[in-house]
XYZ file of C-alpha atoms in Angstrom:
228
model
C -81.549 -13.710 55.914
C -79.770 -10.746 57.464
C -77.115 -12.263 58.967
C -76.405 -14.337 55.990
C -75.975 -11.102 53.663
C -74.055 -9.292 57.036
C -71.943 -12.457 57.046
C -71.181 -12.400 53.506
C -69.945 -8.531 53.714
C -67.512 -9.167 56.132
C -66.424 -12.137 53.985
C -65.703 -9.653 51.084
C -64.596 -6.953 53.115
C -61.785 -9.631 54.303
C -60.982 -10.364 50.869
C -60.780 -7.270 48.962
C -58.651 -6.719 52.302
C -56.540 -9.673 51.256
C -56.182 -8.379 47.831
C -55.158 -5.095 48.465
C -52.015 -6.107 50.714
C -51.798 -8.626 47.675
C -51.047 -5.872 45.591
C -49.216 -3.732 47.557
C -46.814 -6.423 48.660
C -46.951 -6.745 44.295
C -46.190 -3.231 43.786
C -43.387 -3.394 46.179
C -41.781 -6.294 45.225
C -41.699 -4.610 41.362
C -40.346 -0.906 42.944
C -37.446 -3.114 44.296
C -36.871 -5.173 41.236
C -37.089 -1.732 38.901
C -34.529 -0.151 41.654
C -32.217 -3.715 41.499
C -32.028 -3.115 37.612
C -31.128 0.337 37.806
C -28.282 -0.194 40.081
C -27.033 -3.181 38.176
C -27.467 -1.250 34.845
C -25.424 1.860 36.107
C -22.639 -0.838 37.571
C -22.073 -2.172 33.624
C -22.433 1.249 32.576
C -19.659 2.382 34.499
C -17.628 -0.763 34.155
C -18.073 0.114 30.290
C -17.134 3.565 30.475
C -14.009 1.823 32.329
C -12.667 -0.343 29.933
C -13.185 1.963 27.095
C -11.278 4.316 28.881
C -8.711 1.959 29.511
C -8.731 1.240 26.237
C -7.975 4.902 25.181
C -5.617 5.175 27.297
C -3.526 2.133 26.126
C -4.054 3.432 22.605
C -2.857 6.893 23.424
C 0.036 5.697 25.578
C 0.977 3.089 22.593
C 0.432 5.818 20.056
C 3.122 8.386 22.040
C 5.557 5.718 22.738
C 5.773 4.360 19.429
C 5.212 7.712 17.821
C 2.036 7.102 15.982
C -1.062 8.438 16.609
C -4.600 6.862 16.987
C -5.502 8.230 13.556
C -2.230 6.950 11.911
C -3.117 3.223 13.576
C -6.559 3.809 12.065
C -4.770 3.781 9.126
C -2.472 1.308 9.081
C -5.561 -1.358 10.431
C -7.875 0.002 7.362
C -4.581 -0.932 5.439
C -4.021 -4.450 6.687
C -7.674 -4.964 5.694
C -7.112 -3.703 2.595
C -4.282 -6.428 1.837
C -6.255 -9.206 3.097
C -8.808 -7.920 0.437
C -6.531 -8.083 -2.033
C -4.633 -11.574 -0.877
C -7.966 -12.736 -2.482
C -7.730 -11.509 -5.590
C -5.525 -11.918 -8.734
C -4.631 -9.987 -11.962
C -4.761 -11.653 -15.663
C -2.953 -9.395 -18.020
C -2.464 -10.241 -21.696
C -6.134 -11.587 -22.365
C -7.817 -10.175 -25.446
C -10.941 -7.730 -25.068
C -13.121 -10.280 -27.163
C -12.442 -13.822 -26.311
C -13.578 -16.613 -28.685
C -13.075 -20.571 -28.491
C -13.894 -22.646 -31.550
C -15.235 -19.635 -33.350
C -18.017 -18.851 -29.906
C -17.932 -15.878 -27.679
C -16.723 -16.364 -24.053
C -16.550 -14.404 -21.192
C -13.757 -13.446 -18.903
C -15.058 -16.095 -16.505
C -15.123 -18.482 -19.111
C -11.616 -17.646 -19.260
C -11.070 -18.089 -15.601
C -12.489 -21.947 -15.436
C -9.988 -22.857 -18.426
C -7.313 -21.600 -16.460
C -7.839 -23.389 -13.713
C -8.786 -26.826 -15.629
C -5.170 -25.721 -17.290
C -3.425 -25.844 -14.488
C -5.055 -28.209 -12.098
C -4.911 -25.558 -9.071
C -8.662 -23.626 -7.737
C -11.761 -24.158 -7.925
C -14.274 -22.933 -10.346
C -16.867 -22.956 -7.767
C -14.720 -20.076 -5.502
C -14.826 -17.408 -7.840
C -16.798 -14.811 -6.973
C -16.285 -12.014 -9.545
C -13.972 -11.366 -12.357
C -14.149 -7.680 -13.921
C -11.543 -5.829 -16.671
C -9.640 -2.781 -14.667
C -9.429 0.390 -16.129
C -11.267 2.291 -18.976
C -11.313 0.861 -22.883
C -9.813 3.526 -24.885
C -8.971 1.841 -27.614
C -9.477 -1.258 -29.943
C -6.181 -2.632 -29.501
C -6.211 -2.144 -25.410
C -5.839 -5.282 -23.694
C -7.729 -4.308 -19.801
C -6.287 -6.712 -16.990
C -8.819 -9.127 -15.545
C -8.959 -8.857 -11.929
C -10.130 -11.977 -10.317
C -11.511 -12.580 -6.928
C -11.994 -15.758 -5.184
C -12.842 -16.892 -2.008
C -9.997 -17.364 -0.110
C -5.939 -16.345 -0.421
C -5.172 -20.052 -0.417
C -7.034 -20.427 -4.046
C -4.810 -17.506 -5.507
C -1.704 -19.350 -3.788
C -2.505 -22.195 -5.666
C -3.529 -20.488 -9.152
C -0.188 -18.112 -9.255
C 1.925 -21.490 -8.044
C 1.076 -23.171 -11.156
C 0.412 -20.483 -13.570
C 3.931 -21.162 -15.613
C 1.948 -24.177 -17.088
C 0.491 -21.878 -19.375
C 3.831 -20.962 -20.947
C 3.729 -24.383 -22.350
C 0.207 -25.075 -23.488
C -0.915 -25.422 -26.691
C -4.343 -23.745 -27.044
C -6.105 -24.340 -30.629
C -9.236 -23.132 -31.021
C -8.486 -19.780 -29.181
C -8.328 -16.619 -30.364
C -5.220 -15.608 -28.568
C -2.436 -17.827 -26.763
C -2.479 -18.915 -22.994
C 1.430 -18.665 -23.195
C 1.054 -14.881 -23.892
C -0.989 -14.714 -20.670
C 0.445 -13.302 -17.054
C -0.982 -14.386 -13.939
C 0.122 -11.779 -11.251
C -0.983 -10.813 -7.187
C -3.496 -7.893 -6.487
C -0.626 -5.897 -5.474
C -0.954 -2.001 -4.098
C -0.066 0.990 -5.464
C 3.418 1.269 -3.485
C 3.730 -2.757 -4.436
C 3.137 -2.035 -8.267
C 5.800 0.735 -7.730
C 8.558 -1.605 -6.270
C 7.999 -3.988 -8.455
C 8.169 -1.928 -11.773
C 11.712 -0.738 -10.245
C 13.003 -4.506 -9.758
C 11.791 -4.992 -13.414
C 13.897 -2.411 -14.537
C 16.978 -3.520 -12.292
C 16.421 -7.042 -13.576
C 16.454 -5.705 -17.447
C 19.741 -3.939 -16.818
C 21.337 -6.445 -15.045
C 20.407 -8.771 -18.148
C 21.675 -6.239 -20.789
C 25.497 -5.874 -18.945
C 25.800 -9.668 -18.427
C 22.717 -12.033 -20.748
C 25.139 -14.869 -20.069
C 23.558 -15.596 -16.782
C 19.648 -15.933 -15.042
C 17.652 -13.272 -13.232
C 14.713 -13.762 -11.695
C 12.987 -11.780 -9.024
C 12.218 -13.629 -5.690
C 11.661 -11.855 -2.059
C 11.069 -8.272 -3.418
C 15.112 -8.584 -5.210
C 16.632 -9.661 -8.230
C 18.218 -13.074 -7.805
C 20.998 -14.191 -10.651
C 22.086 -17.684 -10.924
C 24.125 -19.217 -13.695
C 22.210 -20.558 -16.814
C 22.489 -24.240 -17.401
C 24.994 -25.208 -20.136
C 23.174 -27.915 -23.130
């Protein structure tokens, strides 16, 4: 009976032996793996702090070459944004405050759908929102309807076609479709330029209303009217 419980010590004594290099070699193994992250960590960390320095230093040596600095290129990138924003949307000016069809209320949207039944171009399923711009300060104020869709290519498409309203009959309405304008989301500077070619156009017509003027490629284009 002795020997069998001195036997049976050793035979733990061996194992617990066993475990414990187990768990060293365990502990070990882990250390190294901790110590491979580390150094692999700090190699992307550098490699990082690299390219972004790279980076700045492109900017910087772009910014002094072409004489613009990083926070005027901040600028003109939160402009380009700003335009593809607005490449989405378009501008309805003309439409009454309180629109109506066969005697019934209707909203702007409403409005929105006809035109583009009207004239065949858009989808009624891409607009997104459609809000008046601007403050109502009086009765007689007609607010522009700005329009956003879900893609430039829809507005493209609308503004193509909108001189089909010019020659639509619209019974029923409270106001006309012909007396409607269809124009871009254009920017402040746009809005500017434009209101100048206007008034270019409108002087151009009053020295010579024998011939055309149109506006086409930010100028005013004149072309000979057709004779009956």
């Amino acid at each position: 009976m002795g020997t069998l419980i001195s036997h049976t010590k050793m035979v733990l004594r061996s194992a617990c032996e066993k475990i414990d290099e187990q768990k060293s070699d365990l502990i070990q193994t882990k250390n190294e793996l901790i110590k491979c992250k580390s150094v692999k960590l700090e190699e992307v960390k550098e490699t990082v702090q690299s390219e972004m320095k790279s980076f700045s230093d492109v900017v910087k040596s772009k910014s002094v070459s072409s004489g613009l600095s990083p926070a005027k290129i901040k600028m003109a990138v939160h402009s380009a944004m700003r335009d593809e924003d607005r490449a989405k949307n378009f501008i309805i000016f003309g439409a009454e405050e309180e629109l109506e069809c066969e005697e019934e209320e209707m909203s702007d949207k409403d409005l929105v759908k006809d035109i583009f039944g009207i004239v065949k171009g858009g989808d009624e399923r891409s607009i997104i929102k459609c809000e008046r711009v601007g403050v109502k300060k009086s009765t007689d104020a007609k607010r522009p309807i700005k329009v956003t869709v879900k893609d430039a290519e829809t507005v493209r498409d609308v503004l193509s076609k909108a001189k089909i309203l010019k020659s639509f009959q619209s019974p029923g309405y409270n106001f006309e479709f012909c007396n409607l304008f269809l124009s871009p989301d254009r920017s402040l500077e746009e809005r500017i330029s434009r209101q100048n070619l206007v008034k270019e156009m409108k002087d151009m017509i009053k020295k010579d209303p024998n011939k055309k003027y149109y506006i086409r490629n930010n100028r005013v284009c004149v072309a000979e009217k057709p004779t009956a």
